[in-house]
Amino acid sequence: MTILFGCSDYRSNSTTEISVMLSIKIVGRSASLLLAILAGSCGDDSTEPTILPSSAASPTPSASPTIDTADHTFEFRDVSTDAGINYIGKTWGVAWGDANGDGFLDLWSGNHGNYVLWINARDGTFRDATTEWLMAPKADGHGAAWADFDNDGDEDLFETVGADRGFGRGNNRLFVNANGKLVDRGIELGVNDPEGRGRLPLWFDFDNDGNLDVLVVNYELKDRPSILFRQENGYFRNVNSEYGIEFNKAAQYAQIAKLAQSETNLIIHGYPFTQRIYTILKPRMVNKTLTYSFTGYQPVQDSIFYDLNGDLIDDAALAIGDLRSELMQISSNELRIRINFKQDQKEFRFRSIGDLSVDIGPPGLTWWSPSNIFIDRSGSNPKSLSFNVSKSNLVNSAYYDTSNLRRSVSIKFDPSNGYWSFSTKGDVEFINIAIRSNSEITDLSSTGISDSDTAFSNRVILSSQGVFSGSRNMAAISARSNCFSVAAGDFDNDADIDLYFLCTRTTKNEPNMLFLNDGYGNFFLDPSARGAQGSSLGIGDSAAVVDYNNDGYLDLLVSNGQSLEPFTNGPLQLFRNTGNSNHWLKIHLIGKGSNRDGIGAVVYLTSNGKKQMRVQAGGLHRGVQDDTRLHFGLGSAFKVDNLEVIWPSGERRSYAINSVDRIVDILE
């Protein structure tokens, strides 16, 4: 059902038409408001929303804290099976977007080439609609992002593609949404970059001409840096040199944030973090890397930028971890080994009287194949990377001579003491080995392999007028951990931003961590992550935030297929937020003079004496696109006193909204 209210007026002293239209669409438990604001107001007959006079003054934080009357009870429930999301295997991030334009977000899961498009059935379930929507060959697929780059009212999808570690070629894919199909036009539109090791696209309108441009972030490869593509008449052109942007290090993603009141910033991930920070100004970007220093926090795998302490400037939360060499005994008869190479030889050994089942990965001509594996002094090769070894077939307790080889795995067994030994060397980055014996495994040791143990600490870095320092309560967050993804949102709808860290070791998953914010940038660990500690299977890859059922409570999608074979047997997990009695509001921006997605807009919301700020940044962090609608928890407040939108075009509007617990679409 749609109810329309409209009015228009012409004033003798102005040639501008004054028009306001309010459309309320009733969808399930929530309602969606469309505010089509051309200019001015509807006068005395207009009751909601009310357009307030715009102010050119910079927004100021809340004058004083209010008494916390919010409901903090909620939990996450794993509804993956009930929702029909049954994927187990390799992953590489996810992207939430509205493919069919019905107001319920759909899920793109690239799965490192085995992509799936899950369409939201609007009843809490999803269906695999991949073959209905697109037909594209498998590729070395990485991060993806939805956006309406062609301003035609539906969301298109950009998927970055790698180049098989730089030894191959792979075209980035720009799937244009047309008549219920996603058609790849990446080559035609000029964004294919076949030799780049694509990691994640960032949609944003850097020159503020109303058309989305895209920064394709490439991982380190000689002569193939990340590329800034400017959209010109529907096509894209490399403009790195023209607009003052530089790349010189490995990167996984880029983000938009507001690091000072007067500017919006482009942040490019790198090792060390960050690679570059720019202020987005036409016609050239201004390098602010030295102004906003995040050095000393390594190795940063993921980051989010939100206002965590209520000062109306973005702060940072960093997930810090690494996939280091590791020997892990998973059970009494099972081992998992990760070895990172630097052209040196590494060996491990253990005692077992049983026969072995061995899995080695990752597979591929530029990685590992059976021809790289040599058993006993005879040097026999297995038929596949998953093979059995019987001690009764090994007659010589010596390695095969691999001195003239650059990449090899040699296996031997010594019947005199019951020791199995594996010697490895490689001209590739790493090797993963899973071993299972039909007898107990004991006395595991190694030469040249340094067990990583869990040796990193996540960080929250708070801003005070552009000067960044540590959180006032770092003890919980900085506890030793190894995390690869961080997600942020007001999970309990109490009007402050909470943090969720996805954690893992190199060879097995660790429990994920949820930190609740007290409203002042102090974070406290919830021991059970409110039910979202995640699976013990696989290797943690990413965490994404979404309100998939439009009930106003932020849910989580966790993927567990990182690190390639043979440790990728982890599931996609959808955690539904059960909610509480707190109120909420979600903002969906629709640009007109600005880009249609409103990327780069800043929204300020005041309710119950507290002011909150969100940047429409496209929802991106490492490998992930979150729900891009701007979510505000309101606590016990049942109305919004003021909502101010500053569009990329410079237009500035304020609204009073008296009804909450709904999705509000605001048209520029």
XYZ file of C-alpha atoms in Angstrom:
668
model
C 0.000 0.000 0.000
C 1.303 3.457 -0.884
C -0.074 6.696 0.567
C 0.965 9.894 -1.190
C 0.863 13.395 0.241
C 1.950 16.261 -1.980
C 1.882 20.020 -2.354
C 3.498 22.674 -4.506
C 3.646 26.433 -4.485
C 5.106 29.253 -6.544
C 6.240 32.434 -4.911
C 6.350 35.704 -6.762
C 9.888 36.508 -5.662
C 11.398 33.201 -6.767
C 11.480 31.064 -9.864
C 12.112 27.903 -7.788
C 9.264 25.431 -7.502
C 8.564 24.484 -3.887
C 7.509 20.866 -3.676
C 7.419 18.151 -1.045
C 6.120 14.646 -1.532
C 5.818 12.006 1.195
C 5.322 8.393 0.217
C 4.780 5.740 2.890
C 5.245 2.165 1.720
C 4.103 -0.497 4.189
C 6.431 -3.511 3.934
C 6.118 -6.234 6.552
C 6.995 -4.914 10.012
C 8.610 -1.718 8.777
C 7.607 1.332 6.808
C 9.668 3.307 4.336
C 9.388 7.066 3.953
C 10.278 8.814 0.716
C 11.089 12.469 1.174
C 11.386 14.079 -2.247
C 12.628 17.529 -1.260
C 13.114 19.877 -4.177
C 13.269 23.102 -2.162
C 11.571 24.936 0.689
C 8.603 23.470 2.580
C 4.907 22.829 2.207
C 3.864 25.461 4.680
C 1.488 25.051 7.609
C -0.276 21.952 6.273
C 2.893 19.848 6.363
C 3.291 17.864 9.592
C 6.060 15.343 8.888
C 8.823 15.747 8.037
C 9.380 19.393 8.859
C 12.147 21.104 6.898
C 14.135 23.257 9.276
C 16.348 26.222 8.323
C 19.804 25.059 7.277
C 22.772 26.291 9.237
C 26.222 26.864 7.813
C 27.815 26.405 11.222
C 29.805 23.241 11.865
C 27.856 20.633 13.844
C 28.779 20.421 17.517
C 28.668 17.371 19.784
C 25.994 16.963 22.439
C 26.422 19.577 25.173
C 26.072 17.093 28.022
C 25.476 13.352 28.367
C 21.951 12.122 28.992
C 20.906 9.432 31.459
C 21.155 6.000 29.851
C 17.660 4.508 29.797
C 18.310 2.227 26.827
C 17.600 -1.495 26.754
C 20.885 -3.386 26.374
C 19.444 -6.902 26.078
C 19.833 -8.676 22.739
C 21.472 -11.751 21.284
C 22.570 -13.186 17.956
C 21.133 -16.480 16.711
C 22.663 -18.556 13.922
C 19.837 -18.829 11.388
C 21.954 -19.905 8.414
C 20.159 -23.207 7.871
C 16.676 -21.768 8.356
C 17.541 -18.888 6.012
C 18.702 -21.283 3.279
C 22.326 -20.141 3.307
C 24.085 -23.491 3.201
C 27.467 -22.709 1.646
C 30.661 -24.362 2.980
C 34.029 -23.744 1.328
C 36.355 -21.030 0.035
C 35.322 -17.416 0.547
C 36.636 -13.973 -0.260
C 34.360 -11.476 1.380
C 30.728 -10.645 0.608
C 28.668 -7.720 -0.682
C 25.142 -6.745 0.385
C 23.001 -4.879 -2.162
C 19.463 -4.680 -3.500
C 19.714 -6.459 -6.844
C 15.979 -6.497 -7.600
C 15.070 -3.164 -5.995
C 12.467 -4.540 -3.577
C 13.942 -2.873 -0.487
C 15.316 -6.126 0.983
C 19.052 -6.647 0.609
C 20.443 -9.514 -1.434
C 23.825 -11.200 -0.955
C 26.746 -11.594 -3.348
C 29.244 -14.180 -2.123
C 32.209 -14.367 -4.509
C 33.739 -17.464 -2.863
C 37.074 -16.911 -4.615
C 35.560 -17.748 -7.989
C 32.588 -19.969 -7.105
C 30.230 -17.004 -6.860
C 26.642 -17.181 -5.600
C 23.893 -14.543 -5.759
C 21.417 -15.082 -2.925
C 18.113 -13.264 -3.474
C 16.245 -12.196 -0.336
C 12.775 -13.804 -0.300
C 11.502 -11.165 2.176
C 10.381 -13.861 4.619
C 13.703 -14.390 6.403
C 15.036 -16.776 3.765
C 17.273 -16.568 0.688
C 17.353 -18.530 -2.548
C 20.261 -19.190 -4.884
C 19.348 -17.192 -7.981
C 22.779 -17.181 -9.595
C 21.852 -18.816 -12.894
C 18.719 -16.656 -13.205
C 20.708 -13.434 -12.981
C 24.060 -14.017 -14.667
C 26.220 -16.365 -16.649
C 29.908 -15.617 -16.216
C 32.905 -17.968 -16.158
C 34.704 -18.697 -12.933
C 37.597 -16.386 -12.192
C 40.056 -15.469 -9.451
C 37.277 -13.395 -7.914
C 37.902 -11.140 -4.930
C 36.021 -8.237 -3.312
C 32.869 -6.767 -4.852
C 30.685 -3.693 -4.333
C 27.201 -2.645 -5.424
C 26.351 0.876 -6.636
C 24.113 2.567 -9.187
C 26.990 3.962 -11.251
C 24.841 4.651 -14.318
C 22.096 6.492 -12.363
C 19.298 4.362 -13.846
C 17.703 3.428 -10.503
C 19.065 -0.078 -10.000
C 22.263 -1.331 -8.400
C 25.140 -2.634 -10.494
C 27.978 -4.835 -9.232
C 31.746 -4.476 -9.632
C 33.800 -7.594 -8.822
C 37.593 -7.316 -8.757
C 39.555 -10.226 -10.204
C 43.124 -11.251 -9.442
C 45.809 -12.417 -11.834
C 46.706 -15.772 -10.257
C 49.417 -14.251 -8.049
C 50.664 -12.210 -11.013
C 51.413 -15.258 -13.147
C 48.161 -15.049 -15.107
C 45.532 -12.608 -16.281
C 42.015 -11.849 -15.120
C 39.525 -9.190 -16.167
C 37.666 -7.210 -13.522
C 33.923 -7.590 -13.992
C 31.383 -4.783 -14.022
C 27.951 -6.396 -13.990
C 25.395 -3.903 -15.284
C 21.896 -4.489 -13.910
C 19.345 -4.565 -16.711
C 15.921 -6.242 -16.823
C 16.643 -8.728 -14.065
C 20.052 -9.734 -15.426
C 23.621 -8.835 -14.451
C 25.625 -8.464 -17.663
C 29.423 -8.132 -17.509
C 30.513 -5.031 -19.440
C 33.854 -4.494 -17.683
C 35.985 -4.761 -20.824
C 33.673 -2.551 -22.867
C 33.530 0.156 -20.180
C 37.299 0.141 -19.621
C 37.773 -1.205 -16.071
C 39.010 -4.728 -16.846
C 42.755 -4.237 -15.932
C 43.644 -7.883 -16.769
C 47.125 -7.877 -15.204
C 46.160 -6.263 -11.902
C 45.772 -8.280 -8.715
C 42.360 -6.777 -7.931
C 41.202 -6.820 -4.307
C 38.242 -4.444 -3.808
C 36.544 -1.594 -5.712
C 35.671 1.692 -3.995
C 32.836 3.631 -5.609
C 32.972 7.383 -4.968
C 32.557 10.639 -6.881
C 35.979 12.181 -6.337
C 35.453 15.055 -8.809
C 31.894 15.722 -7.606
C 30.322 15.782 -11.067
C 27.369 13.606 -9.998
C 28.778 10.430 -11.586
C 30.401 7.677 -9.567
C 34.051 6.972 -10.259
C 35.818 3.854 -8.983
C 39.144 3.156 -7.312
C 40.233 -0.411 -8.077
C 42.564 -1.519 -5.313
C 45.285 -3.898 -6.490
C 47.567 -5.994 -4.341
C 51.283 -5.453 -4.845
C 52.547 -6.405 -8.267
C 55.350 -4.796 -10.209
C 54.095 -2.125 -12.603
C 50.418 -2.843 -11.809
C 49.356 -0.381 -9.078
C 45.846 0.412 -7.921
C 43.927 2.497 -10.460
C 41.582 5.461 -10.085
C 39.060 5.337 -12.935
C 37.088 8.494 -13.742
C 33.666 8.008 -15.286
C 33.289 9.976 -18.511
C 30.110 9.637 -20.580
C 29.422 6.213 -19.113
C 32.960 4.878 -19.702
C 35.980 4.833 -17.388
C 39.514 6.208 -17.826
C 42.685 5.803 -15.718
C 43.436 9.214 -14.169
C 46.052 8.353 -11.518
C 48.585 10.893 -12.693
C 46.087 13.667 -13.436
C 44.505 13.851 -10.007
C 47.520 13.591 -7.728
C 47.016 10.075 -6.406
C 49.950 7.722 -5.834
C 50.362 4.043 -4.975
C 53.578 2.308 -4.073
C 52.712 -0.523 -1.664
C 50.482 -3.563 -1.358
C 46.863 -2.732 -0.571
C 43.699 -4.699 0.098
C 41.001 -1.992 0.156
C 40.228 1.728 0.356
C 37.661 3.660 2.415
C 35.946 7.026 2.792
C 35.923 8.716 6.224
C 35.562 12.100 7.885
C 38.763 12.702 9.871
C 38.089 16.406 10.493
C 35.021 18.637 10.572
C 35.872 20.446 7.358
C 36.918 17.588 5.073
C 36.186 14.122 3.743
C 39.084 11.711 3.327
C 40.165 8.825 1.126
C 42.078 6.179 3.090
C 44.093 3.551 1.209
C 45.078 0.434 3.108
C 48.677 -0.732 2.977
C 51.467 -2.541 4.783
C 52.349 -0.595 6.861
C 48.920 0.942 7.532
C 48.014 3.312 6.001
C 49.517 3.609 2.539
C 47.947 6.973 1.743
C 45.361 9.373 3.184
C 43.979 12.104 0.926
C 41.549 14.945 1.381
C 39.056 14.744 -1.461
C 39.145 18.129 -3.151
C 38.510 19.052 -6.756
C 40.525 19.175 -8.991
C 43.318 17.289 -7.160
C 43.500 15.224 -4.022
C 45.613 16.620 -1.183
C 47.988 14.160 0.497
C 47.326 14.139 4.270
C 49.176 10.919 5.109
C 51.575 12.626 7.505
C 48.786 14.679 9.101
C 46.782 11.622 10.131
C 49.393 9.132 11.269
C 48.361 5.575 12.105
C 51.885 4.174 12.105
C 52.942 1.637 14.709
C 49.904 -0.602 14.354
C 50.932 -3.605 12.288
C 49.960 -5.758 10.510
C 46.517 -4.192 10.007
C 44.208 -6.543 8.092
C 41.007 -4.520 8.316
C 39.704 -1.196 9.591
C 36.459 0.680 10.105
C 35.939 4.409 10.530
C 32.981 5.505 12.683
C 32.382 8.147 15.326
C 32.964 5.964 18.392
C 33.087 8.615 21.121
C 30.433 11.112 20.082
C 32.633 14.020 18.944
C 31.191 13.952 15.388
C 34.526 12.958 13.811
C 35.344 9.445 12.628
C 37.558 7.285 14.819
C 39.284 4.058 13.762
C 39.086 0.443 14.859
C 41.831 -1.826 13.517
C 41.833 -5.619 13.205
C 45.420 -6.793 13.487
C 46.656 -10.271 12.624
C 48.691 -12.359 10.225
C 48.818 -15.810 8.631
C 52.132 -16.905 10.063
C 53.863 -20.267 9.985
C 52.186 -22.574 12.458
C 52.276 -26.189 13.621
C 48.987 -27.098 15.262
C 47.904 -30.438 16.725
C 44.137 -30.302 16.281
C 43.426 -33.630 17.982
C 45.295 -36.700 19.183
C 45.722 -37.923 15.606
C 45.443 -34.774 13.453
C 47.928 -32.037 12.517
C 47.617 -28.805 10.556
C 50.733 -27.037 9.333
C 51.179 -23.684 7.614
C 54.686 -22.881 6.351
C 55.613 -19.484 4.897
C 58.655 -19.611 2.639
C 61.653 -17.390 2.052
C 63.514 -19.748 -0.260
C 64.717 -21.717 2.767
C 64.193 -25.338 3.732
C 61.902 -26.204 6.640
C 61.295 -29.546 8.313
C 58.860 -30.983 10.840
C 58.609 -34.443 12.380
C 56.372 -36.440 14.677
C 55.989 -39.939 16.051
C 53.119 -42.218 14.996
C 52.897 -45.938 14.292
C 49.904 -45.446 12.016
C 49.504 -44.773 8.316
C 48.794 -41.238 7.117
C 46.188 -39.369 5.113
C 47.717 -36.144 3.733
C 46.130 -33.089 2.090
C 48.339 -30.346 0.591
C 47.347 -26.973 -0.803
C 46.724 -24.597 -2.317
C 46.564 -26.381 -5.686
C 47.506 -24.936 -9.052
C 50.300 -24.784 -11.590
C 51.755 -21.749 -9.822
C 51.239 -23.326 -6.392
C 51.384 -27.042 -5.615
C 50.839 -30.168 -7.699
C 51.547 -33.909 -7.171
C 54.773 -33.535 -9.180
C 56.163 -31.405 -6.302
C 55.695 -34.207 -3.751
C 58.281 -36.981 -3.272
C 57.762 -40.032 -1.046
C 60.728 -41.930 0.376
C 64.144 -42.164 -1.283
C 62.522 -43.497 -4.450
C 60.794 -40.157 -4.968
C 57.440 -41.579 -6.044
C 54.722 -38.969 -6.654
C 51.135 -39.298 -5.420
C 48.298 -39.120 -7.924
C 46.688 -36.089 -6.283
C 47.233 -33.563 -3.510
C 45.028 -35.719 -1.260
C 46.772 -39.035 -0.749
C 47.512 -41.846 1.692
C 50.952 -42.978 2.798
C 51.486 -46.444 4.294
C 54.619 -47.018 6.340
C 54.780 -50.601 5.069
C 55.507 -49.268 1.563
C 58.450 -47.139 2.693
C 61.655 -49.161 2.642
C 64.307 -46.426 2.760
C 64.255 -44.026 5.714
C 65.735 -41.190 3.669
C 64.529 -38.216 1.656
C 64.516 -38.077 -2.105
C 67.250 -35.757 -3.397
C 65.548 -32.434 -4.236
C 68.654 -30.273 -4.184
C 68.095 -29.171 -7.787
C 64.423 -28.266 -7.217
C 63.020 -24.931 -6.066
C 59.709 -26.267 -4.768
C 59.208 -29.626 -3.074
C 57.725 -31.687 -0.248
C 59.705 -34.778 0.756
C 58.334 -37.459 3.091
C 60.125 -40.263 4.899
C 59.482 -42.749 7.730
C 62.040 -44.261 10.102
C 60.786 -47.664 11.359
C 63.508 -47.791 14.019
C 61.939 -45.029 16.086
C 58.474 -44.519 14.522
C 59.176 -40.973 13.290
C 57.585 -39.451 10.217
C 59.498 -36.500 8.701
C 58.462 -33.872 6.157
C 60.986 -31.564 4.474
C 59.641 -28.583 2.507
C 61.007 -25.732 0.441
C 59.352 -23.356 -1.975
C 59.541 -20.453 -4.367
C 55.905 -19.645 -3.550
C 54.471 -17.776 -0.578
C 53.343 -20.721 1.536
C 52.113 -24.288 1.835
C 49.263 -25.743 3.887
C 49.413 -29.371 5.023
C 46.734 -31.378 6.850
C 47.748 -34.771 8.246
C 45.619 -37.446 9.876
C 46.997 -40.701 11.258
C 45.064 -43.850 12.141
C 47.099 -43.899 15.347
C 48.090 -41.362 17.990
C 50.493 -38.565 17.048
C 53.113 -37.471 19.580
C 56.427 -35.598 19.854
C 55.757 -32.935 17.214
C 58.814 -30.755 16.553
C 60.297 -28.682 13.739
C 63.381 -27.050 12.281
C 63.160 -23.579 10.769
C 59.435 -23.173 11.490
C 58.484 -20.548 14.048
C 55.090 -21.243 15.612
C 53.225 -17.933 15.442
C 51.277 -18.314 18.669
C 48.694 -15.537 18.999
C 50.776 -12.399 19.236
C 48.817 -9.351 18.075
C 46.510 -6.772 19.602
C 43.568 -5.004 17.976
C 43.357 -1.258 18.387
C 40.776 1.501 18.739
C 42.155 4.934 17.871
C 40.004 7.856 18.952
C 40.100 11.289 17.360
C 40.021 14.587 19.184
C 39.726 17.326 16.568
C 41.885 15.383 14.134
C 44.477 14.204 16.664
C 44.318 10.433 17.088
C 45.178 8.581 20.290
C 44.253 5.344 22.044
C 40.921 4.570 23.662
C 40.449 5.345 27.336
C 39.739 1.657 27.967
C 42.115 -0.426 25.866
C 42.559 -3.435 28.143
C 39.842 -5.605 26.629
C 40.358 -4.740 22.967
C 44.158 -4.885 23.093
C 44.232 -8.385 24.604
C 46.435 -10.675 22.512
C 44.516 -11.998 19.526
C 44.795 -12.590 15.782
C 41.939 -10.911 13.897
C 41.256 -10.371 10.210
C 38.009 -8.450 10.045
C 36.244 -5.792 12.106
C 32.587 -4.825 11.767
C 30.836 -1.895 13.408
C 27.261 -0.951 14.176
C 24.869 -0.086 16.963
C 23.947 -3.698 17.663
C 21.846 -2.930 20.746
C 20.342 0.297 19.317
C 21.459 2.319 22.354
C 22.799 5.251 20.267
C 26.494 4.323 20.168
C 28.667 2.171 17.903
C 29.776 -1.305 18.997
C 32.569 -3.428 17.490
C 32.767 -7.037 16.322
C 36.151 -8.644 15.572
C 36.515 -11.830 13.520
C 39.473 -13.820 14.833
C 41.401 -16.874 13.714
C 44.708 -18.613 13.932
C 46.525 -19.674 10.802
C 45.274 -23.263 10.857
C 42.046 -23.123 12.883
C 39.333 -20.708 13.919
C 39.266 -18.773 17.175
C 36.133 -17.352 18.855
C 35.043 -13.993 17.462
C 34.725 -11.054 19.871
C 31.973 -8.495 20.503
C 32.788 -5.222 22.309
C 29.951 -3.023 23.565
C 30.453 0.742 23.705
C 29.496 2.735 26.815
C 28.900 5.812 24.634
C 32.226 7.497 25.353
C 34.592 5.277 23.361
C 35.149 2.743 26.150
C 34.587 -0.844 25.056
C 33.765 -3.908 27.113
C 34.065 -7.513 25.949
C 30.907 -9.599 25.973
C 32.118 -13.098 27.001
C 29.828 -14.966 24.599
C 29.689 -12.357 21.794
C 25.926 -12.568 22.438
C 25.905 -15.859 20.531
C 28.064 -14.821 17.560
C 31.424 -16.389 18.480
C 31.264 -18.245 15.173
C 32.179 -21.660 13.848
C 35.190 -23.711 14.896
C 35.414 -24.950 11.295
C 37.446 -23.286 8.567
C 39.536 -20.128 8.802
C 37.823 -16.815 9.591
C 37.646 -14.533 6.555
C 35.247 -11.611 7.027
C 32.349 -10.156 8.985
C 29.646 -8.015 7.375
C 26.834 -5.964 8.928
C 23.326 -6.041 7.479
C 19.700 -5.642 8.455
C 18.561 -8.401 6.128
C 14.969 -8.594 7.448
C 14.418 -4.817 7.790
C 13.459 -5.057 11.464
C 15.891 -2.283 12.480
C 18.312 -4.526 14.382
C 21.718 -5.100 12.800
C 22.591 -8.677 11.895
C 25.948 -10.264 11.037
C 27.200 -12.440 8.186
C 30.445 -14.280 8.933
C 32.495 -16.147 6.313
C 35.028 -18.823 7.282
C 36.795 -19.867 4.074
C 40.102 -17.965 4.217
C 43.596 -19.381 3.694
C 42.862 -21.623 0.691
C 42.913 -25.410 0.667
C 42.880 -27.629 2.654
C 41.630 -25.496 5.563
C 38.629 -23.898 3.814
C 35.823 -26.142 5.019
C 34.106 -23.379 6.963
C 30.512 -22.166 6.568
C 28.860 -18.879 5.763
C 27.009 -17.978 8.962
C 24.052 -15.592 9.202
C 23.463 -14.333 12.751
C 20.077 -12.710 13.302
C 19.859 -9.995 15.938
C 16.852 -10.775 18.167
C 16.515 -7.087 19.085
C 15.107 -5.342 22.146
C 12.783 -2.474 23.029
C 15.050 0.336 21.763
C 14.046 2.523 18.836
C 15.884 3.110 15.564
C 15.923 4.922 12.231
C 17.564 3.976 8.936
C 18.406 6.483 6.220
C 18.632 5.608 2.524
C 20.013 8.523 0.527
C 19.067 9.069 -3.121
C 21.181 11.697 -4.830
C 20.039 13.961 -7.619
C 22.636 16.692 -8.028
C 25.061 14.383 -6.237
C 25.755 10.771 -7.233
C 22.615 8.678 -6.878
C 24.009 6.577 -4.000
C 24.827 9.708 -1.999
C 28.361 8.436 -1.386
C 30.312 11.143 0.415
C 27.248 12.626 2.146
C 27.346 13.302 5.898
C 24.256 12.835 8.065
C 23.778 14.258 11.569
C 20.917 13.024 13.758
C 19.845 14.574 17.072
C 17.525 12.699 19.410
C 16.946 12.929 23.158
C 19.753 15.467 23.460
C 22.366 13.283 21.746
C 23.864 14.006 18.328
C 25.182 11.216 16.092
C 27.080 11.353 12.797
C 27.340 8.933 9.881
C 29.208 9.183 6.573
C 27.766 7.477 3.521
C 30.987 5.704 2.617
C 29.677 2.769 0.602
C 30.009 0.258 3.469
C 33.457 -1.012 2.494
C 36.216 -2.694 4.459
C 38.531 -5.624 3.648
C 36.726 -7.794 1.100
C 33.330 -6.668 2.392
C 30.452 -4.358 1.561
C 28.112 -3.863 4.519
C 24.513 -2.701 4.339
C 24.961 0.843 2.987
C 21.810 2.287 4.539
C 22.732 4.545 7.460
C 21.474 3.036 10.713
C 20.923 5.013 13.909
C 20.025 3.421 17.234
C 17.902 5.788 19.328
C 17.725 4.060 22.698
C 14.478 4.925 24.487
C 13.840 8.007 22.314
C 10.666 7.767 20.243
C 11.345 10.716 17.954
C 14.136 12.461 16.073
C 14.536 16.141 16.899
C 16.629 16.981 13.873
C 18.107 15.190 10.899
C 20.635 17.116 8.801
C 22.031 15.912 5.482
C 25.050 17.518 3.836
C 25.163 16.235 0.273
C 28.364 15.962 -1.814
C 26.932 18.690 -4.060
C 27.026 21.065 -1.080
C 23.259 21.136 -0.565
C 22.393 21.116 3.137
C 18.948 20.237 4.544
C 17.509 19.697 8.030
C 14.381 17.716 8.904
C 12.386 16.963 12.044
C 11.025 13.428 11.947
C 8.431 12.554 14.573
C 7.987 8.885 13.719
C 10.774 6.314 14.154
C 11.336 2.558 13.805
C 11.293 2.821 10.018
C 13.442 3.208 6.908
C 13.525 6.743 5.512
C 14.506 7.321 1.863
C 15.661 10.914 1.357
C 15.835 12.311 -2.158
C 18.208 15.222 -2.732
